[in-house]
Coordinates of C-alpha atoms and ligand atoms in Angstrom, one line a residue:
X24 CA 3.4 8.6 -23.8
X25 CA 1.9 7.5 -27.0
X26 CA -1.8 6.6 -26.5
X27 CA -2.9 3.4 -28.2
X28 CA -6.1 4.3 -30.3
X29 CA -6.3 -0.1 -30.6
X30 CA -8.6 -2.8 -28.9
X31 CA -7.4 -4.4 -26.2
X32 CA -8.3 -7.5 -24.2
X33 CA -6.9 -9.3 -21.4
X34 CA -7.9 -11.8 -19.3
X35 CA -8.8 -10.3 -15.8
X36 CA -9.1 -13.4 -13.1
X37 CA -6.3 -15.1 -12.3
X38 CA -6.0 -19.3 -12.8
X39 CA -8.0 -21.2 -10.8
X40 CA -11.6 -21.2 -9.8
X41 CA -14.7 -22.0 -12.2
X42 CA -15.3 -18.9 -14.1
X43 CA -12.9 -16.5 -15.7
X44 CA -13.8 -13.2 -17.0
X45 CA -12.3 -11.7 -20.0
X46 CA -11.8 -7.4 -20.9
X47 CA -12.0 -6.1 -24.2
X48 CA -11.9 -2.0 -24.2
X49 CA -11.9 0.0 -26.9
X50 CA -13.9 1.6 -29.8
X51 CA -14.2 -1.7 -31.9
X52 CA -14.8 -3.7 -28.5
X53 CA -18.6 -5.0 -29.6
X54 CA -17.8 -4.5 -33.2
X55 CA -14.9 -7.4 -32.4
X56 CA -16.8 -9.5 -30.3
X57 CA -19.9 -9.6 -32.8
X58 CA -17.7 -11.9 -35.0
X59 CA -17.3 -14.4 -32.5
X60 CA -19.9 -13.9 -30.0
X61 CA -23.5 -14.9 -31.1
X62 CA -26.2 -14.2 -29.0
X63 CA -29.2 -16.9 -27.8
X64 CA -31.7 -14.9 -28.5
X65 CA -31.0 -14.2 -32.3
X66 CA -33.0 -10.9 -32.9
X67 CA -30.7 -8.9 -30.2
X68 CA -27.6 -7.0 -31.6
X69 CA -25.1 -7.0 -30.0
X70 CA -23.8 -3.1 -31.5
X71 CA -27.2 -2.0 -30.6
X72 CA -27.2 -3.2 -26.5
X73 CA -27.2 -0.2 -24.0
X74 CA -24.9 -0.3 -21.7
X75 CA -24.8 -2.2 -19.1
X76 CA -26.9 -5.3 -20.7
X77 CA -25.8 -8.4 -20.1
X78 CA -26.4 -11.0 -22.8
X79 CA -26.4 -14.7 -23.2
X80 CA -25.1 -16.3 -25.9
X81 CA -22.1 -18.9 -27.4
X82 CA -18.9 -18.1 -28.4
X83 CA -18.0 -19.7 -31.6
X84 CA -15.1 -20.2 -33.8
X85 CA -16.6 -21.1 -37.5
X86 CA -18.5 -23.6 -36.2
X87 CA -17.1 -24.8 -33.7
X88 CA -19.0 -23.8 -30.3
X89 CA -16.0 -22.9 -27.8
X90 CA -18.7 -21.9 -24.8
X91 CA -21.6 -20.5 -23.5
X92 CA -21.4 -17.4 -21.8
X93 CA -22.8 -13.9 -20.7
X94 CA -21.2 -11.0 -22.4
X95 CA -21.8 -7.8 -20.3
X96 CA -22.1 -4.4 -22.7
X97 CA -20.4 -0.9 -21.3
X98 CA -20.8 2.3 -23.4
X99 CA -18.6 5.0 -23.2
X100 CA -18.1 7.2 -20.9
X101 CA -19.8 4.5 -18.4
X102 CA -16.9 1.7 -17.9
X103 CA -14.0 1.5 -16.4
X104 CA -11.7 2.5 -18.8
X105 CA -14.1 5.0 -20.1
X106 CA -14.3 3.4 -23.5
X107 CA -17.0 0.8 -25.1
X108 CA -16.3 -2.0 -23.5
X109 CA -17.3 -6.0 -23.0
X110 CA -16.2 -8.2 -20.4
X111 CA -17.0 -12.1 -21.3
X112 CA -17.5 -14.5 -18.4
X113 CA -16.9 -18.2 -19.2
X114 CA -15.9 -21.3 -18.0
X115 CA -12.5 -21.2 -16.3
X116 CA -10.6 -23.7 -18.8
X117 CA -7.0 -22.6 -20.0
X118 CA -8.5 -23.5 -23.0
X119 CA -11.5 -21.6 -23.6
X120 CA -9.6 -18.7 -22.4
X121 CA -7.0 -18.9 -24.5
X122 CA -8.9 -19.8 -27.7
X123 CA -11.5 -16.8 -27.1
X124 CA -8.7 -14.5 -26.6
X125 CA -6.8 -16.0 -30.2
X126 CA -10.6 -15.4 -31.5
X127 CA -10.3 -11.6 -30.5
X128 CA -6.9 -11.0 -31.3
X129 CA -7.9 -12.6 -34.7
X130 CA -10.4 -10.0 -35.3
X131 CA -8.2 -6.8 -34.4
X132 CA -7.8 -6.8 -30.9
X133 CA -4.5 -6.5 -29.5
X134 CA -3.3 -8.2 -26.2
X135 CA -3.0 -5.4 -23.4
X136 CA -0.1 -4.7 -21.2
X137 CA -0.3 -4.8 -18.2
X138 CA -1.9 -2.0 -16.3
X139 CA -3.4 -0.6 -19.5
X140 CA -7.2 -0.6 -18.4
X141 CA -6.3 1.3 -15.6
X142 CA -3.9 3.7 -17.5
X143 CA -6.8 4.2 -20.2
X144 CA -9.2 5.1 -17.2
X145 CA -6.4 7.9 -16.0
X146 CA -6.4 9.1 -19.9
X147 CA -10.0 9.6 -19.9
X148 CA -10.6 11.2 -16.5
X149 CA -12.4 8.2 -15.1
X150 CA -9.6 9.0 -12.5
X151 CA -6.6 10.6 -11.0
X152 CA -2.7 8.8 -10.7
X153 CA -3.2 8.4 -7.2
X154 CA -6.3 6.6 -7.4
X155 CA -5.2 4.5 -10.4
X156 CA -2.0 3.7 -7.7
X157 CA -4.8 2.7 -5.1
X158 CA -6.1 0.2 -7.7
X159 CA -2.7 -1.8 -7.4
X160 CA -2.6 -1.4 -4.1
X161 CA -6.3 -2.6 -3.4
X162 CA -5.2 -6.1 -5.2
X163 CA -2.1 -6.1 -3.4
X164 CA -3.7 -5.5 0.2
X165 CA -3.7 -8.6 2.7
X166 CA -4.7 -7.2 5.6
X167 CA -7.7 -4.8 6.7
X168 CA -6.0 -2.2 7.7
X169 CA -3.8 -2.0 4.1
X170 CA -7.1 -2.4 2.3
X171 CA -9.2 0.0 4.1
X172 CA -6.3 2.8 2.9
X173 CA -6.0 1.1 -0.7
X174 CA -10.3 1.7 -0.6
X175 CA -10.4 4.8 0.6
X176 CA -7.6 6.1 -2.1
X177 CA -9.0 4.6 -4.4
X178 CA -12.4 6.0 -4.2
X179 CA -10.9 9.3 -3.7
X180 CA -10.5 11.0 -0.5
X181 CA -6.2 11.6 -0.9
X182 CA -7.4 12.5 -4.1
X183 CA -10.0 15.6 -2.7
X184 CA -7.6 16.7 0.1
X185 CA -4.5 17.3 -2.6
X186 CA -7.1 19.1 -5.0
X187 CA -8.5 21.1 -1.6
X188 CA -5.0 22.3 -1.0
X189 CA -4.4 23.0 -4.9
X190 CA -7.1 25.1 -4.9
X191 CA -6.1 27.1 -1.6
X192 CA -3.0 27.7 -3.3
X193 CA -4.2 28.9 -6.4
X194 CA -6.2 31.7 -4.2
X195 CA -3.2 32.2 -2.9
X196 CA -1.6 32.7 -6.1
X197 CA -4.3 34.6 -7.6
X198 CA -3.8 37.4 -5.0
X199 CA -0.4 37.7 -5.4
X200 CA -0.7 38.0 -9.0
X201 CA -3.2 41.0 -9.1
X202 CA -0.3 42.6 -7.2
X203 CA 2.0 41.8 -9.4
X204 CA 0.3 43.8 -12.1
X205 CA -0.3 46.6 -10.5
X206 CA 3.4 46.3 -9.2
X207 CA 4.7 49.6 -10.3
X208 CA 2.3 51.2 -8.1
X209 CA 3.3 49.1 -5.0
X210 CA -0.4 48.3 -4.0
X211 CA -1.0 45.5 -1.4
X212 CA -4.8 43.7 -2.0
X213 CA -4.3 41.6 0.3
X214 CA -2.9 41.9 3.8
X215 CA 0.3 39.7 4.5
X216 CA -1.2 37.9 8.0
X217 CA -4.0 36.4 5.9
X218 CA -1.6 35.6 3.3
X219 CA 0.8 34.1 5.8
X220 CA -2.2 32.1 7.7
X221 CA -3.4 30.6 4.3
X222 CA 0.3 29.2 3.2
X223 CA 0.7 28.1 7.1
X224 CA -2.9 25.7 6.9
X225 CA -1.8 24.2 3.8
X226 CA 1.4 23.2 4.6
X227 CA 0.7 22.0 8.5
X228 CA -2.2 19.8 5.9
X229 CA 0.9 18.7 4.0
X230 CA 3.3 17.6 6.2
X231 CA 0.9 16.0 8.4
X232 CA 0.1 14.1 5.2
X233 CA 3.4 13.6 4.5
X234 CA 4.0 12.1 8.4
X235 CA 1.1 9.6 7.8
X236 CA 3.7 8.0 5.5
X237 CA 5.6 6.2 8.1
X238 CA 2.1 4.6 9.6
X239 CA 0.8 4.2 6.1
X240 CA 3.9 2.3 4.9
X241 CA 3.8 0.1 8.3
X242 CA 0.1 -0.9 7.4
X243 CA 0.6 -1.8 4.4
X244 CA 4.1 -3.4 3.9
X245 CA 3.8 -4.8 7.5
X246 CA 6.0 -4.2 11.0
X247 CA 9.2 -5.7 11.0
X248 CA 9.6 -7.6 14.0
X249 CA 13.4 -8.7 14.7
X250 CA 13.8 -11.7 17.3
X251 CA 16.7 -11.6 19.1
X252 CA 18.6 -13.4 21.8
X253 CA 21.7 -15.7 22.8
X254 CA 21.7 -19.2 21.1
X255 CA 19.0 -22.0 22.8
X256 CA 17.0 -18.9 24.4
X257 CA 14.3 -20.7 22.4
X258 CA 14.2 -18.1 19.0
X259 CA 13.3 -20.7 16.4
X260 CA 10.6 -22.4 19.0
X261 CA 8.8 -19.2 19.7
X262 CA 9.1 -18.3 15.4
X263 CA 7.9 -21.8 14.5
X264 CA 4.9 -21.7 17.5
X265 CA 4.0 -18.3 16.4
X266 CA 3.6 -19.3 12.6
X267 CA 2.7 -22.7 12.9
X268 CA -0.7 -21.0 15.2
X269 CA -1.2 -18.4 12.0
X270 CA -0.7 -21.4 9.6
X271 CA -3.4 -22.5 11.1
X272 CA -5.7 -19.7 10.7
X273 CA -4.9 -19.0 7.5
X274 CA -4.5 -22.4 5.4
X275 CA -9.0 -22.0 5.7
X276 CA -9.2 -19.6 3.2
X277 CA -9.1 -21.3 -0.1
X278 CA -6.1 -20.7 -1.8
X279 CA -4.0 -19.1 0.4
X280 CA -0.4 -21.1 0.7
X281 CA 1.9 -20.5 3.2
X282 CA 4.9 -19.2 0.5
X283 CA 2.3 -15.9 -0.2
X284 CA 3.1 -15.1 3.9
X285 CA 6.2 -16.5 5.1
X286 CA 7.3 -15.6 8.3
X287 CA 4.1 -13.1 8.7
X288 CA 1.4 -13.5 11.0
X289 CA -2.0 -11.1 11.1
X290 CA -2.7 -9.0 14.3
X291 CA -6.1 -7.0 14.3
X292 CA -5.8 -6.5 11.1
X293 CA -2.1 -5.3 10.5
X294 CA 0.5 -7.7 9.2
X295 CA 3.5 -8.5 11.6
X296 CA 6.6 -9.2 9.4
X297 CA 9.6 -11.4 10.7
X298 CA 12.8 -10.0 9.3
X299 CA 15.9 -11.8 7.6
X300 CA 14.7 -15.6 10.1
X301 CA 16.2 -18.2 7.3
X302 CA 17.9 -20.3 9.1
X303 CA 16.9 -19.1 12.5
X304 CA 14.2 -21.9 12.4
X305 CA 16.5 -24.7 12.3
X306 CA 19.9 -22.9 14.1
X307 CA 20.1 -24.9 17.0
X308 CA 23.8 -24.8 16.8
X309 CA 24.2 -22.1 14.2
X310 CA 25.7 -19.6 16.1
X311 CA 23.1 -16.3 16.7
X312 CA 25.4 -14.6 19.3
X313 CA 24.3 -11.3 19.6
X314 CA 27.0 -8.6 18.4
X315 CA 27.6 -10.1 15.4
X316 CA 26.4 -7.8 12.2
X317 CA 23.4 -9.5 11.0
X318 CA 21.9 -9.0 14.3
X319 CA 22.9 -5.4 14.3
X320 CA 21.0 -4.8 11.0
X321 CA 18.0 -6.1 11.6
X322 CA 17.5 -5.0 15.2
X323 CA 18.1 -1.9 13.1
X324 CA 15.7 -2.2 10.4
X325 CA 12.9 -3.7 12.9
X326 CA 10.1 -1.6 14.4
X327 CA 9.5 -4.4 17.0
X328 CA 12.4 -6.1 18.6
X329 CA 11.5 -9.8 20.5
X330 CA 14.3 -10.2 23.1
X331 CA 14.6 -14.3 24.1
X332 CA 15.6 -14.9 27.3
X333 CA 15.7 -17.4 29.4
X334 CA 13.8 -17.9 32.7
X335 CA 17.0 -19.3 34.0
X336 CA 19.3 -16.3 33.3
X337 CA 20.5 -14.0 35.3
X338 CA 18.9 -10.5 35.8
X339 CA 22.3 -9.1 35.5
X340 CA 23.0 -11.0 32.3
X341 CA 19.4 -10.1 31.1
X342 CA 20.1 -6.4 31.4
X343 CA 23.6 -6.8 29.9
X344 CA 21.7 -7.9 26.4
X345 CA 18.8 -4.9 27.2
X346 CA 21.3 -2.6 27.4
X347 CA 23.5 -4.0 24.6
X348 CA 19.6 -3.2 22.4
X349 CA 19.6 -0.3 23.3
X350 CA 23.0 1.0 21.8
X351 CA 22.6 -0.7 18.9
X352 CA 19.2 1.5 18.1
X353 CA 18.7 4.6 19.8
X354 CA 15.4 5.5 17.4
X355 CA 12.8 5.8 20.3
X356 CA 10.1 4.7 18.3
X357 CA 11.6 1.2 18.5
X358 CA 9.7 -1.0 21.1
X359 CA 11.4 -3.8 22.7
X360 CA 9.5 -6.3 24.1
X361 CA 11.0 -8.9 26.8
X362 CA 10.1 -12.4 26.6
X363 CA 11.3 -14.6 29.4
X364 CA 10.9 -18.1 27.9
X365 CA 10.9 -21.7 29.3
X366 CA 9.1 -20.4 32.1
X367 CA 7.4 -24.1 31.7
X368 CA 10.6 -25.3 33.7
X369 CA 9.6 -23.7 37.1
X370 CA 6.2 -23.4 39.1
X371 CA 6.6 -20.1 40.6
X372 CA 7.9 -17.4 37.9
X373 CA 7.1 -14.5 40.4
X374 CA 10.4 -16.6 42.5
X375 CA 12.5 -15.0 40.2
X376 CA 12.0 -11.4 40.8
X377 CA 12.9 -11.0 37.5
X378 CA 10.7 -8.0 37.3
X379 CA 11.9 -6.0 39.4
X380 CA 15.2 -5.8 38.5
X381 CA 15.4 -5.3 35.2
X382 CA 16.3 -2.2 33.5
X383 CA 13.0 -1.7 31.9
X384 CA 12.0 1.8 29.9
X385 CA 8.3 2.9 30.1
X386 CA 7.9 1.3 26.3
X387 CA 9.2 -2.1 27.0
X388 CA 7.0 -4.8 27.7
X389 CA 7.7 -7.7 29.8
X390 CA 6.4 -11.1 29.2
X391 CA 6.6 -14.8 30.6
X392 CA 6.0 -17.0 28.1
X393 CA 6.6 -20.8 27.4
X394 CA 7.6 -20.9 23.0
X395 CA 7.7 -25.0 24.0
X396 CA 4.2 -25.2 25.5
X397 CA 2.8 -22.3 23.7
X398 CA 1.9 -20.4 26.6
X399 CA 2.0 -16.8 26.8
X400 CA 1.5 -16.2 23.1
X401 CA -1.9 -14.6 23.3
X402 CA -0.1 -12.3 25.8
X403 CA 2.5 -11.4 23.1
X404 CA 0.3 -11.1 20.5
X405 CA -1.8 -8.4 22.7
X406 CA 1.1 -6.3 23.3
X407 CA 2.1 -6.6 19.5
X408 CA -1.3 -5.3 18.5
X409 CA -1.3 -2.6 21.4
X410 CA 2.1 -1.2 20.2
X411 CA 0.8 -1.5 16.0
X412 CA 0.5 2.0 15.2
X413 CA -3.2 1.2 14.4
X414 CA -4.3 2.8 17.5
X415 CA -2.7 5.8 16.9
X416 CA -4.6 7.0 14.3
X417 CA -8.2 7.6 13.3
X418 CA -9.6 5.2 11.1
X419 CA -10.6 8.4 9.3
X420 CA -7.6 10.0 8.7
X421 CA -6.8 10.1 5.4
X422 CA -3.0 8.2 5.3
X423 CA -0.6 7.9 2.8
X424 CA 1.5 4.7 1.3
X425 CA 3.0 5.9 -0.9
X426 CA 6.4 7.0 -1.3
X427 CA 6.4 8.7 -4.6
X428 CA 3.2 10.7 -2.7
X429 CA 5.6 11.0 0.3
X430 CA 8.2 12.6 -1.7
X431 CA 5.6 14.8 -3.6
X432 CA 3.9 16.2 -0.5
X433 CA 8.0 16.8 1.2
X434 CA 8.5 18.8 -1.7
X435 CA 5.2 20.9 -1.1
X436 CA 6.3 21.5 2.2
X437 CA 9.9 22.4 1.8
X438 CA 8.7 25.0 -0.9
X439 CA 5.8 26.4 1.2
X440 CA 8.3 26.9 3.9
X441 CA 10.3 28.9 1.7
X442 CA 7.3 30.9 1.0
X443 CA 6.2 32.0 4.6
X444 CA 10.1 33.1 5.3
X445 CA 9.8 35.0 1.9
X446 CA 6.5 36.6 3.6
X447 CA 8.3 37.4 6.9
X448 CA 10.8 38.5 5.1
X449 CA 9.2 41.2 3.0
X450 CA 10.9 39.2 -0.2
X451 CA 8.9 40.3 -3.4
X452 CA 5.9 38.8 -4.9
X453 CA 7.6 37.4 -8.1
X454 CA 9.9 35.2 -5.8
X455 CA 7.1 34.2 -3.9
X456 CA 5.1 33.1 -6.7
X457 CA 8.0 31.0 -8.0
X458 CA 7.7 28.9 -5.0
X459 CA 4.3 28.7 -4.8
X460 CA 3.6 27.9 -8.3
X461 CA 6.0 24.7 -7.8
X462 CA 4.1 23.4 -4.8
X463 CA 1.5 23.7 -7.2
X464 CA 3.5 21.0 -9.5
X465 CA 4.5 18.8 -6.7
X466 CA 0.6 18.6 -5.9
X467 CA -0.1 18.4 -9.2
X468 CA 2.2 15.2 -9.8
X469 CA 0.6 13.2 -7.2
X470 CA -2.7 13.3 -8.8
X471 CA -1.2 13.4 -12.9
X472 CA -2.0 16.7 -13.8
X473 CA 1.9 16.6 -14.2
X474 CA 3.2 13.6 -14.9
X475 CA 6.1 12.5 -17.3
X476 CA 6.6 8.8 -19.4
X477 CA 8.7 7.8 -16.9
X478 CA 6.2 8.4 -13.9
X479 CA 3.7 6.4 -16.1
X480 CA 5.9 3.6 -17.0
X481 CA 7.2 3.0 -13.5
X482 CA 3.3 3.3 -11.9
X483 CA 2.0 0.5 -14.4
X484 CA 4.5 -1.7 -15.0
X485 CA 3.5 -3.2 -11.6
X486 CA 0.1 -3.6 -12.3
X487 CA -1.0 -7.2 -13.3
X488 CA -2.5 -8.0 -17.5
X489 CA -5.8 -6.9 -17.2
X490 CA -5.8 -4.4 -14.5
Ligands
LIG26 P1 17.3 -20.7 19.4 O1 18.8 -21.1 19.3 O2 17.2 -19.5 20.2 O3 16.6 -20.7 18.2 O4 16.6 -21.9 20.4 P2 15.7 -23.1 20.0 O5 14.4 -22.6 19.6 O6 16.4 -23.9 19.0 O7 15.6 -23.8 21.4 C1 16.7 -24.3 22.0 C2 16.3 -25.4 23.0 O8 15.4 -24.9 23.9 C3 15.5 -26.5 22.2 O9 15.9 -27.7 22.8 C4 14.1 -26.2 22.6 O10 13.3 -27.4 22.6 C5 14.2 -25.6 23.9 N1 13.1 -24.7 24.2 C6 12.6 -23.7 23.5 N2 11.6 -23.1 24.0 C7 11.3 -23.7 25.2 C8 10.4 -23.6 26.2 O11 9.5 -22.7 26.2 N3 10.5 -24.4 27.3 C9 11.4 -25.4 27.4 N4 11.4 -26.2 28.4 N5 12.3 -25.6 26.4 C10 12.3 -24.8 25.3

């Protein structure tokens, strides 16, 4: 990947709001904003400010003032990015910001692409692919439990563990290799039980990485939650009460609109995600029988699966859709969760017996609930948070979200597998170090000490301009 040696700014805040900050990294950053920035006080110099100074002073274009702002200094190696930098906070109009950034271009800076602050900070060391991934994700989190694993990426505890392991195995490696010298004279330096113990710790830390993928992706892309049932069970009420209560909640913070969430609703801290329910809100006659394929897919691609019954049916009918669940999925990690709905319509629902005679497993839940009268919900939403992975795992625990990591840290596995069989099996050293040297890599490429254009491109593309 060519390295731009150029100037680049970017606007960093999105629209909206009263102040907006503007980026400018590079060598010629203050150089460029001496021509257009000129400071209050006239005896300071802007080329001359330490870093971190923050100075106050108008924006001008010839004469023209375009606004009054504070223009915060960063000297290499101490920014972000590494380089000199400047970040400009002023007012938040489209026009300033547009005008100050034609001002800089004007000068010699260049407009940056998106993600390239961050990808400068990766070229200089400021810090590793993994982290730089955490950034995105940090911006992208919604929930606590997403942004507490963005955070703790980012500031670099994935980052420690993958360079703890990397350095195991280069121990590793480093013993075999004296051996390998001296291999003509068949000497042994180091006893093959340690060896095998060493290779066994690192990769039981690797695949127990590499399982914290299926939590880590649940917290942070959400739990898909299916709701399923026969038609008038009461689906699209239950949907519409559940939302409509997060609405609710939500449409406080400032900003916030209901498109950025549909058909999610936030549990303890871990997003709840409704799969595939267009239409389901206003299908009163739009026939959801169960059996037919959609249904199949998402009850397959669900974690959670709502089952709508009504107070009124049958056990024997009830059990016939339980069981009718349960071949569609066998995955056993799939928790079904029985709501028996409308119980508004009677005044005893213990009357039914319902309880006792359904076919329940020791995961399902059972629940009464009224969608109509928005009773039960609480209920619901307890057992949803219960069954969230969340309490599962330590909040220290260091979990990954990624899948390119996820992929990565298989890899590591699968060839440090191949390693303690070639130990058991009395294979020689030079085919063990083969495989060990390419865990090495596959550790190596989740932090960027390998990485290719293509790695790059696809990592920062997704970031946002001035990120
Ligand atoms: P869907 O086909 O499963 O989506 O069912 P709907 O949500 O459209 O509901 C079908 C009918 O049942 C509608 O007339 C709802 O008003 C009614 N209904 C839904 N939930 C309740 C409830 O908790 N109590 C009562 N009494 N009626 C309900």
């Amino acid at each position: 990947m060519i390295r731009s040696e150029k100037t680049i700014c970017a606007p960093a805040t999105a629209q909206g709001g009263a102040i907006a900050l503007i980026r400018i990294s590079g060598k010629d950053s203050l150089a460029i904003c001496e021509k257009i920035f000129f400071p209050l006080d006239k005896s300071i110099e802007l080329i001359n400010q330490k870093g971190f100074t923050v100075v106050f002073g108008e924006v001008r274009s010839d004469n023209e003032i375009i606004d009054e702002v504070l223009l915060t200094v960063f000297r290499s190696p101490h920014s972000y990015t590494g380089e000199t930098s400047a970040e400009i906070s002023c007012h938040a109009s489209q026009y300033i910001i547009r005008k100050i950034l034609e001002l800089l271009i004007l000068h010699g800076a260049v407009t940056a692409n998106p993600g390239e602050f961050t990808q400068r900070a990766f070229f200089n060391g400021k810090m590793d692919l993994s982290q730089a991934e955490a950034v995105a994700d940090i911006i992208a989190s919604r929930t606590s439990a997403s942004h507490k694993i963005a955070l703790n990426q980012m500031r670099g505890d994935f980052s420690a563990e993958i360079s703890r392991l990397r350095s195991e195995l280069l121990y590793f490696t480093s013993l075999i290799e004296l051996e390998l010298d001296f291999g003509e004279e068949d000497v042994e330096f180091a006893d093959r039980d340690k060896l095998k113990s060493i290779i066994l710790g690192v990769k039981n830390l690797s695949d127990r990485l590499a399982s914290s993928f299926k939590v880590g992706n649940a917290l942070k892309n959400g739990i898909p939650v299916a709701i399923a049932g026969k038609p008038n069970s009461g689906k699209s009420t239950l949907l519409n009460a559940l939302l409509m209560e997060e609405k609710a909640i939500v449409s406080d913070i400032p900003g916030t609109t209901r498109d950025s969430i549909e058909d999610t609703i936030v549990i303890d801290g871990i997003e709840f995600r409704f799969i595939d329910t267009a239409g389901l809100r206003e299908t009163t006659d739009v026939i959801e029988v169960m059996g037919i394929k959609k249904t199949h897919e998402k009850i397959r691609q669900a974690s959670v699966i709502l089952l709508v019954d009504e107070i009124s049916d049958s056990a024997e009918s009830i059990n016939k859709r339980i069981d009718a669940m349960r071949k569609i999925t066998t995955d056993p990690d799939k928790r079904l969760i029985i709501l028996i709905n409308k119980s508004d319509t009677i005044s005893d629902i213990h009357s039914t017996g319902l309880e006792k005679m359904l076919d329940l497993n020791e995961t399902d839940s059972l629940l009464f609930i009224s969608a109509r009268e928005k009773s039960g919900l609480d209920d619901l939403r307890r057992v949803l948070s219960d069954i969230s992975t969340k309490g599962k795992m330590n909040s220290d625990d260091i979990i990954i979200t990624n899948i390119r990591h996820y992929e990565s840290l298989f890899r590591v596995s699968e060839s440090l597998g191949r390693v303690i069989s070639g130990l058991e099996n009395q294979i020689p050293e030079d085919l063990i170090a083969i495989d060990i040297r390419q865990a090495i890599y596959y550790l190596g490429e989740i932090t960027g000490e390998i990485t290719t254009d293509e790695i790059l491109g696809n990592i920062f593309k997704n970031f946002c301009i001035g990120k």
